[in-house]
Coordinates of N, CA and C in Angstrom, one line a residue:
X3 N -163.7 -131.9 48.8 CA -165.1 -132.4 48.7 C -165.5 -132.7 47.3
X4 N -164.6 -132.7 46.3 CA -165.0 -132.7 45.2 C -166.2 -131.4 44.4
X5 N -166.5 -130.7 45.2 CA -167.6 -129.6 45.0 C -167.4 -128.6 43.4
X6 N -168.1 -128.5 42.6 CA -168.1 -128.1 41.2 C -167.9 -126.6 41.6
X7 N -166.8 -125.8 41.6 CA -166.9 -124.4 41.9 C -168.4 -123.4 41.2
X8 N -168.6 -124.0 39.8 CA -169.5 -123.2 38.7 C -171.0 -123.1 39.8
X9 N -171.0 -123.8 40.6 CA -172.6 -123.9 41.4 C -172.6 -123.6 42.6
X10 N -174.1 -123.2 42.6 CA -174.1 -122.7 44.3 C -174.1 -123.9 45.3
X11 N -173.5 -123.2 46.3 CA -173.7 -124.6 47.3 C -174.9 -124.4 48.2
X12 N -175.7 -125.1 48.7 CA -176.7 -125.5 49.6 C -175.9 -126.4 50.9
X13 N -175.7 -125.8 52.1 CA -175.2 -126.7 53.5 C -176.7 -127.2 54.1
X14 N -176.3 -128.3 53.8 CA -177.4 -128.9 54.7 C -177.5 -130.0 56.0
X15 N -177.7 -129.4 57.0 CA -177.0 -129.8 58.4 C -178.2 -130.8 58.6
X16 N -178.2 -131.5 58.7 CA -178.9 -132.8 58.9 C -179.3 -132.7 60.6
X17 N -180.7 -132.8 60.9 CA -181.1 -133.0 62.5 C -181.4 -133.9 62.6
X18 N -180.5 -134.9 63.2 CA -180.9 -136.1 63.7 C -182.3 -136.2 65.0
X19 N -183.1 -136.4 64.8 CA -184.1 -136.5 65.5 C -184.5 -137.9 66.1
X20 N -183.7 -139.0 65.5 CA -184.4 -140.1 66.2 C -183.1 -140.6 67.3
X21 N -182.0 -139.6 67.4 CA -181.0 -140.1 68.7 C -181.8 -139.4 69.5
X22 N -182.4 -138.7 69.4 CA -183.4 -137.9 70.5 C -184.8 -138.3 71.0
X23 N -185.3 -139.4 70.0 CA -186.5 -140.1 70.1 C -187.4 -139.3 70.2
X24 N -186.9 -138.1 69.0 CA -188.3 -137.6 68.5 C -189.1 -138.2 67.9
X25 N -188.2 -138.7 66.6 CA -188.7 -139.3 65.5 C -188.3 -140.9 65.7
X26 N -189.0 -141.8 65.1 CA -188.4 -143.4 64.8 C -187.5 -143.1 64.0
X27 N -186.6 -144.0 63.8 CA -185.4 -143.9 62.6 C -185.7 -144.3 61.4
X28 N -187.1 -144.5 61.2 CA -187.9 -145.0 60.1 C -188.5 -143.6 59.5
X29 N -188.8 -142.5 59.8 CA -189.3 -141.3 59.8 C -187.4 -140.5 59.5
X30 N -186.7 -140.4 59.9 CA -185.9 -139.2 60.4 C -185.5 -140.0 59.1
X31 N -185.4 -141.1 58.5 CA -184.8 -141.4 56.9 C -186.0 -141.0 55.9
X32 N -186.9 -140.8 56.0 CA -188.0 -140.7 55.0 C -187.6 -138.9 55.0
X33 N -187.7 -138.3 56.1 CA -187.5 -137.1 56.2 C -186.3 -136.9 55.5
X34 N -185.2 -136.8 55.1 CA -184.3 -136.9 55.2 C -184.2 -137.1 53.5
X35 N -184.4 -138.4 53.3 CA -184.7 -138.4 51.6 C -186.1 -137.5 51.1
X36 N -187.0 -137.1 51.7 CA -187.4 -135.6 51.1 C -186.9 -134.7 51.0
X37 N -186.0 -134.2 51.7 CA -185.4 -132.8 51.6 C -184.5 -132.6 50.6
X38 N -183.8 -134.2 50.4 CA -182.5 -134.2 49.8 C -183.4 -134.8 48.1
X39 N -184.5 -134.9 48.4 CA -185.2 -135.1 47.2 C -185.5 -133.7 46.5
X40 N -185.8 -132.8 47.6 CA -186.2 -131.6 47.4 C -184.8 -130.8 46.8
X41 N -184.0 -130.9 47.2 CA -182.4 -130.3 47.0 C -182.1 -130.5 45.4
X42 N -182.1 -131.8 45.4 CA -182.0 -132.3 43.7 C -182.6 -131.7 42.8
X43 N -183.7 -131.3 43.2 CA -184.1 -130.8 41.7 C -183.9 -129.3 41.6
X44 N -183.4 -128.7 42.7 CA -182.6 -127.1 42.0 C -181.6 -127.3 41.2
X45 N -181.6 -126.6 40.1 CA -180.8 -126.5 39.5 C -179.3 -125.6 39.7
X46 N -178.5 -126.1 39.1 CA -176.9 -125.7 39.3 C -176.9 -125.3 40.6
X47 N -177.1 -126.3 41.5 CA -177.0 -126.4 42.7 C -175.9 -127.2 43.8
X48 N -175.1 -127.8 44.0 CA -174.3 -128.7 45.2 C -174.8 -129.0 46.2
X49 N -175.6 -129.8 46.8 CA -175.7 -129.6 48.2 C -174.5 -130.9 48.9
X50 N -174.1 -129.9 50.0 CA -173.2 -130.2 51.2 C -173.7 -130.8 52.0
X51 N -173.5 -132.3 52.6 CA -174.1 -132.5 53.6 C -173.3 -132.4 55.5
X52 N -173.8 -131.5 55.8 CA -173.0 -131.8 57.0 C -173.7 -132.3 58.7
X53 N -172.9 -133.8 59.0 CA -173.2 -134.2 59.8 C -173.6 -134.0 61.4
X54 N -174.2 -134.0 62.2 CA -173.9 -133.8 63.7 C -173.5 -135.1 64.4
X55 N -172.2 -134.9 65.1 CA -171.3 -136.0 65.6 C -171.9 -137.5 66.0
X56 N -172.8 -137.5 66.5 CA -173.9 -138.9 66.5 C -174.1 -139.7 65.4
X57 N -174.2 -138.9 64.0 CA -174.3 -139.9 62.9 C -172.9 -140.7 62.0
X58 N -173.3 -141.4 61.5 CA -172.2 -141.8 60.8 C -172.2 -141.7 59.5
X59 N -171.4 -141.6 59.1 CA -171.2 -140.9 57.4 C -171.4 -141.9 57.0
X60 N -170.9 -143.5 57.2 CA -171.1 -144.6 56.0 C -172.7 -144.4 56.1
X61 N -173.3 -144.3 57.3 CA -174.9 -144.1 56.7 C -174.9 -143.3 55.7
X62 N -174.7 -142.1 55.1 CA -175.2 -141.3 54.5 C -174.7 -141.5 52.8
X63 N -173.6 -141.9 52.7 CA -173.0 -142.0 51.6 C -173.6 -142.1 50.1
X64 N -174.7 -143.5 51.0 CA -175.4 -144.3 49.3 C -176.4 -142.8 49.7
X65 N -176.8 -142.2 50.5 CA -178.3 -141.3 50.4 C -177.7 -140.2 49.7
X66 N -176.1 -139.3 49.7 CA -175.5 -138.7 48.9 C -175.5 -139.1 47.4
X67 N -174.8 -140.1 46.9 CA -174.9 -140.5 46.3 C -176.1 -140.7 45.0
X68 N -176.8 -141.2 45.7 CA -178.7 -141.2 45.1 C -178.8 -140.0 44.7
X69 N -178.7 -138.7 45.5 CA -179.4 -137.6 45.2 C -178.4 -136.2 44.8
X70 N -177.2 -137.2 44.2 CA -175.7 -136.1 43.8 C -175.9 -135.2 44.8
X71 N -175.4 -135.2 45.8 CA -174.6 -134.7 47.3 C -173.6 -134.8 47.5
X72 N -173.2 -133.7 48.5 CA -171.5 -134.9 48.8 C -172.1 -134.8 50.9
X73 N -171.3 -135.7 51.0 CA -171.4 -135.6 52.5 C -169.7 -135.5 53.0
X74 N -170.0 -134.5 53.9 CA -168.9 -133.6 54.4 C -168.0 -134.7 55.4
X75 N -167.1 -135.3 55.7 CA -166.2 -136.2 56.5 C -165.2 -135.1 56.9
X76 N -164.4 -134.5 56.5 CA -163.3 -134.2 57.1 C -163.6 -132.8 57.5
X77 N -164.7 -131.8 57.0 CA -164.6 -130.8 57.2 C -166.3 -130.6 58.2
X78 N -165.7 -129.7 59.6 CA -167.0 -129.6 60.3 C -167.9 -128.2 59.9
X79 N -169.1 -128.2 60.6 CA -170.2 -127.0 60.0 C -169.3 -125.4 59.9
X80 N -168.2 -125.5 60.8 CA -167.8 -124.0 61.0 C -166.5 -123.8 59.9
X81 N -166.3 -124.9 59.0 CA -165.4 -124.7 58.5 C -166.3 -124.6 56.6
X82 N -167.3 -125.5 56.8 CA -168.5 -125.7 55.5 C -168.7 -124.1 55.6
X83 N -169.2 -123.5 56.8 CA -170.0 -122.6 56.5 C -169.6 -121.1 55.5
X84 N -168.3 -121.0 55.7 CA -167.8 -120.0 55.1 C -168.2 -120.0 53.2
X85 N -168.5 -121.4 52.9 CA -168.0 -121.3 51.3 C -169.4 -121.9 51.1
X86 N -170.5 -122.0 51.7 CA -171.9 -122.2 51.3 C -172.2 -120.8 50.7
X87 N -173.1 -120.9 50.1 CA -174.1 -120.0 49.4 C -175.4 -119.5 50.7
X88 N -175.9 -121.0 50.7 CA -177.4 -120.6 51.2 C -177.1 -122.0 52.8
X89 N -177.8 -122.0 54.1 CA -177.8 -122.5 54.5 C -179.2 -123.3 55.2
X90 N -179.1 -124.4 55.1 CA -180.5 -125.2 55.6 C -180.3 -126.1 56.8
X91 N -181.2 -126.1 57.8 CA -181.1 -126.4 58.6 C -182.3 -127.1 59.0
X92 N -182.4 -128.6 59.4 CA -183.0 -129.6 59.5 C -184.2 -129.0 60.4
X93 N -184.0 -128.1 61.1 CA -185.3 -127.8 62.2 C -184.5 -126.6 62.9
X94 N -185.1 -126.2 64.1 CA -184.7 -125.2 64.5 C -182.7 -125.0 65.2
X95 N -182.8 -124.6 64.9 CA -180.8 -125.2 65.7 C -179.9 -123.9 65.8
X96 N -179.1 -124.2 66.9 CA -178.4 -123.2 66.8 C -177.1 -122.7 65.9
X97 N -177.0 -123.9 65.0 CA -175.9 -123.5 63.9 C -176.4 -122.4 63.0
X98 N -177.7 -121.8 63.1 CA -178.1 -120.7 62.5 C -177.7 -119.7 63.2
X99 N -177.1 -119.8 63.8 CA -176.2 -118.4 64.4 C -175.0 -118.3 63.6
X100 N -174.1 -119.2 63.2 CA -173.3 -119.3 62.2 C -173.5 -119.1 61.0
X101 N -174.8 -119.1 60.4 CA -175.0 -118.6 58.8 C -175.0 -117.2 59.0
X102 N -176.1 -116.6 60.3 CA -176.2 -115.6 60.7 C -174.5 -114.8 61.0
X103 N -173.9 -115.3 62.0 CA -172.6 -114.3 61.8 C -171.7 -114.4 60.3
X104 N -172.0 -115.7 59.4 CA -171.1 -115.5 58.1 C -172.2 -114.7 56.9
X105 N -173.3 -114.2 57.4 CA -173.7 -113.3 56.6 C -174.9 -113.8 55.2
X106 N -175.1 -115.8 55.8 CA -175.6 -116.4 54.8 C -176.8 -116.3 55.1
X107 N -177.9 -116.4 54.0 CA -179.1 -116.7 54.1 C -179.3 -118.2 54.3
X108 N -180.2 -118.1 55.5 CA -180.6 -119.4 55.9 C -182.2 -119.9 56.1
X109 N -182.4 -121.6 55.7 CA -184.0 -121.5 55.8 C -183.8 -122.8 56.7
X110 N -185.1 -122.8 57.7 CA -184.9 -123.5 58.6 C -186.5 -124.2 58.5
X111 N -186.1 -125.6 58.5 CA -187.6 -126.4 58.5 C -188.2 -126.7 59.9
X112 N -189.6 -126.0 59.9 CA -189.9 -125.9 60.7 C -191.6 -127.3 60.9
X113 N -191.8 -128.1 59.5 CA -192.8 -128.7 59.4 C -192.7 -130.0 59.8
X114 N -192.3 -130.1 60.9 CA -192.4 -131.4 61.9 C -193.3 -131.7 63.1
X115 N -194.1 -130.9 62.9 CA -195.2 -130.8 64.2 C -194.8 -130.5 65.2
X116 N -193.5 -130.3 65.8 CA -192.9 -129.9 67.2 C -193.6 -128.4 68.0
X117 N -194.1 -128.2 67.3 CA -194.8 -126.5 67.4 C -193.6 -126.0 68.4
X118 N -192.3 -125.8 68.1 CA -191.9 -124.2 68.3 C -191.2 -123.7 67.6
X119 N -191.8 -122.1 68.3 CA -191.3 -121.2 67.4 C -190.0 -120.6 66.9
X120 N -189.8 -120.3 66.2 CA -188.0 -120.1 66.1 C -187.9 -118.4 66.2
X121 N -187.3 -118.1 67.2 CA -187.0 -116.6 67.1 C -185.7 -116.1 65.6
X122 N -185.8 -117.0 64.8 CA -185.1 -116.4 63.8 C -185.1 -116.1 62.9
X123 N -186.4 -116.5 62.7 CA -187.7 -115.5 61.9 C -187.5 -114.1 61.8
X124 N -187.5 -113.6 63.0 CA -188.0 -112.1 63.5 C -187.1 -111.3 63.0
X125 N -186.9 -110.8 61.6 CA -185.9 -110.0 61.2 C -184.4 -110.7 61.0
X126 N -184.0 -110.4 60.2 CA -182.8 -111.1 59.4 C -182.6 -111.6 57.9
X127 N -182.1 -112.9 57.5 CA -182.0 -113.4 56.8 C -182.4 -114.7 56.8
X128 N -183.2 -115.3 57.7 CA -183.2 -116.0 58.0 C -184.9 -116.8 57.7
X129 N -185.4 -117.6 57.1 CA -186.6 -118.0 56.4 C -186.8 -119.1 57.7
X130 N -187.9 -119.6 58.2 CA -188.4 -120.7 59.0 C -189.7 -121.0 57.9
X131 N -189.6 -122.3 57.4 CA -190.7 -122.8 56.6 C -191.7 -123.7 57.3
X132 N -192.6 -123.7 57.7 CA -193.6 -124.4 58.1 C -194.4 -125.5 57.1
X133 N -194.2 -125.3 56.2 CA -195.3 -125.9 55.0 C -194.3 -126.5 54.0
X134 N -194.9 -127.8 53.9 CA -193.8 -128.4 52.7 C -193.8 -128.2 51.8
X135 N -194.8 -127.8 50.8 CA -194.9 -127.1 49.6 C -194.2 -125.7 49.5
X136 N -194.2 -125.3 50.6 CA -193.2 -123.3 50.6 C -192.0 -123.8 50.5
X137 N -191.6 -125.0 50.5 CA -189.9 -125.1 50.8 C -189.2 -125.1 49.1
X138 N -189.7 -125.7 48.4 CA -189.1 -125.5 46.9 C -189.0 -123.8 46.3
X139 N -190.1 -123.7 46.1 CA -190.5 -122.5 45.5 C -189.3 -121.3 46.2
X140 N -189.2 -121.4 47.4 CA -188.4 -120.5 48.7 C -187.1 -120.9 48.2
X141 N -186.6 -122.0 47.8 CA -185.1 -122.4 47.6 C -185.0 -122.0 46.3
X142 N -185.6 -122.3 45.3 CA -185.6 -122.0 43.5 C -185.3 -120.4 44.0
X143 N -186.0 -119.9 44.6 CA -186.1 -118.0 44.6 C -184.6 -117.9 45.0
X144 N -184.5 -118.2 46.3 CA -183.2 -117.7 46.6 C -181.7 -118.1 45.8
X145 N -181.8 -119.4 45.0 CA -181.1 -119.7 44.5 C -181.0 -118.8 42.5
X146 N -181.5 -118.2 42.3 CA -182.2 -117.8 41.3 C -182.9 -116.0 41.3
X147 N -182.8 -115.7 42.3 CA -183.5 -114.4 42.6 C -182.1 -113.7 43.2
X148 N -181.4 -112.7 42.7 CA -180.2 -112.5 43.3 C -180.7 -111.1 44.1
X149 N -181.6 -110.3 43.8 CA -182.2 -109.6 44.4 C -182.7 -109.7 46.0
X150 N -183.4 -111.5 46.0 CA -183.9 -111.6 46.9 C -182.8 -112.1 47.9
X151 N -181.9 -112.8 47.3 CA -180.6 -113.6 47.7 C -179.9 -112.5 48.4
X152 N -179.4 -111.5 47.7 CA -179.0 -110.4 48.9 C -179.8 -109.6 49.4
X153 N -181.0 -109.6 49.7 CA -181.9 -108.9 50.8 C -181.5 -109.7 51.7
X154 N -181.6 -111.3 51.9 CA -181.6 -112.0 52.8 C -180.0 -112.2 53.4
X155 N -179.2 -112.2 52.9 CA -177.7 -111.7 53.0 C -177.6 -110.2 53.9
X156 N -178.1 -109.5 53.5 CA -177.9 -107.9 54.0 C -178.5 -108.3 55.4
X157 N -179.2 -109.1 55.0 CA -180.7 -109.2 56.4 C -179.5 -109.9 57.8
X158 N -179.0 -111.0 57.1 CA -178.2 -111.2 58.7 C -177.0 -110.5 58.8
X159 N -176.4 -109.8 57.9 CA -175.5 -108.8 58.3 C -176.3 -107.7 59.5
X160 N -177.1 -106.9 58.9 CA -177.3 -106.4 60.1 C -178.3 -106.9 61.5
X161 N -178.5 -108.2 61.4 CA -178.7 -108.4 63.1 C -177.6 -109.3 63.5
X162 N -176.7 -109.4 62.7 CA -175.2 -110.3 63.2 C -175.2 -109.8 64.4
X163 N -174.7 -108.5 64.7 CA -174.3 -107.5 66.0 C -175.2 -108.0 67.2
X164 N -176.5 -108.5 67.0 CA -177.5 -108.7 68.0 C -177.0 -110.2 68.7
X165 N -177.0 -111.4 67.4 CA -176.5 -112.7 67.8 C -174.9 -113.1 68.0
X166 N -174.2 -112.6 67.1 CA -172.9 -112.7 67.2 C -171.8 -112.0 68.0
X167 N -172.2 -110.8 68.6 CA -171.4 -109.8 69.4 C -170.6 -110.6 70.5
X168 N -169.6 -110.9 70.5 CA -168.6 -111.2 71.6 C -168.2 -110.3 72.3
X169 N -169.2 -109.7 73.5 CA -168.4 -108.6 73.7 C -168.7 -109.0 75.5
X170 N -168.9 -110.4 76.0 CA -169.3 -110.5 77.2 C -170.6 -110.5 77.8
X171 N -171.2 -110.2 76.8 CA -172.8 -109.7 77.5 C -173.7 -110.8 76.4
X172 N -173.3 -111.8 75.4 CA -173.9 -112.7 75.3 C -174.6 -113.5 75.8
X173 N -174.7 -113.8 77.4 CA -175.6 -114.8 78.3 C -176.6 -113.4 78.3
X174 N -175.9 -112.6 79.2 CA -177.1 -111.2 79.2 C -178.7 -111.1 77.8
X175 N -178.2 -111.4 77.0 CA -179.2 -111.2 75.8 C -180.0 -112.6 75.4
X176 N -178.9 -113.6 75.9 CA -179.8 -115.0 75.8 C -180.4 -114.8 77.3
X177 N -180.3 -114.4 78.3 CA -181.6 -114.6 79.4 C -182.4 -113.9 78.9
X178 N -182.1 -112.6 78.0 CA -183.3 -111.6 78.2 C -184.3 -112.6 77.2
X179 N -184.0 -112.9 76.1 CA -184.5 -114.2 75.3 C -186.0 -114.7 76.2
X180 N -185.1 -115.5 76.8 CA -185.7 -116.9 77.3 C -186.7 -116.0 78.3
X181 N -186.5 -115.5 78.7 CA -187.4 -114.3 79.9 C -188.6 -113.8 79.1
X182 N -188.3 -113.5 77.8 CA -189.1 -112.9 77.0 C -190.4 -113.8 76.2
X183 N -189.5 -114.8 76.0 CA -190.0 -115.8 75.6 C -191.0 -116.4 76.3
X184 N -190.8 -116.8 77.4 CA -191.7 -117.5 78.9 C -192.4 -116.4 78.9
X185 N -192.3 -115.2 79.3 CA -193.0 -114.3 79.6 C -194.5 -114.1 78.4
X186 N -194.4 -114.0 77.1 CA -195.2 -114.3 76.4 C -196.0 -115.6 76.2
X187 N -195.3 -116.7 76.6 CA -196.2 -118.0 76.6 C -197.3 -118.0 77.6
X188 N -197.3 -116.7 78.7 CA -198.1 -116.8 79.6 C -199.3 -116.2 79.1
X189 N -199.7 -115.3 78.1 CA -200.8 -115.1 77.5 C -201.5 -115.8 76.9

């Protein structure tokens, strides 16, 4: 990937939202060159761009390029994830289970008006930012704050056991989830 060993890496999993027709594909690139606008100006920083299979990397290349990125081709999220530092995630997604079992601190953008909520908030390592102004300040810290950087590290080590456990009873804890979940939206 050409990646400068001396610096931290930042993975940043890109949510395509407009194959989904959330967003126009006029919006999901404006989005998109914010974040990676936002990315650039940390200091001794890399960010990693890694794709979900829908997109195509010649898109992304000149947007790498612009904002010193690399975009990830040969290597997928589960293979990036091991050698990131910090993990960012386009909106809510389940690849944060993967920062979460590799023990990474992860911040998840949550300021897209979709209003929902991310249960991965609730204890861990795991940051959901709602406000686009908390997203710099939160990434300078973690990348910069090594105190804070391993609170949030420690933090998904110990709820790994909750999301990661292969032990068979994984659906068991995602119904209780969704049960839980619905069950509270009824208030």
């Amino acid at each position: 990937l050409g990646i400068n060993g001396g610096k931290r890496i930042l993975l940043y999993s890109v949510a395509h939202f407009a194959e989904h027709k959330i967003l126009t594909l006029e919006r999901h690139w404006r989005e998109t060159e914010f974040l990676l606008e936002t990315f650039k100006s940390l200091e001794n920083v890399q960010v990693v761009i890694s794709l979900p299979p829908v997109c195509r990397y010649e898109d992304y290349v000149g947007l790498a390029q612009k904002y010193n990125a690399v975009v990830s081709r040969d290597y997928g999220i589960t293979e990036l994830m091991p050698i990131c530092d910090v993990f960012f995630a386009g909106t809510s997604s389940t690849t944060v289970v993967l920062a979460i079992g590799c023990e990474k601190p992860a911040v998840v953008a949550e300021f897209y008006g979709f209003k929902y909520s991310s249960s991965y908030e609730f204890g861990g390592g795991t940051v959901v930012v709602r406000e686009r102004e908390e997203l710099l300040p939160l990434l300078q810290r973690l990348m910069t704050d090594e105190k804070f950087y391993l609170s949030l590290a420690n933090g998904q080590k110990e709820v790994a056991r909750e999301w990661i456990l292969l032990d068979g009873q994984c659906s068991r804890r995602i119904a209780r989830e969704i049960i839980s979940l619905v069950e509270s939206r009824r208030d």
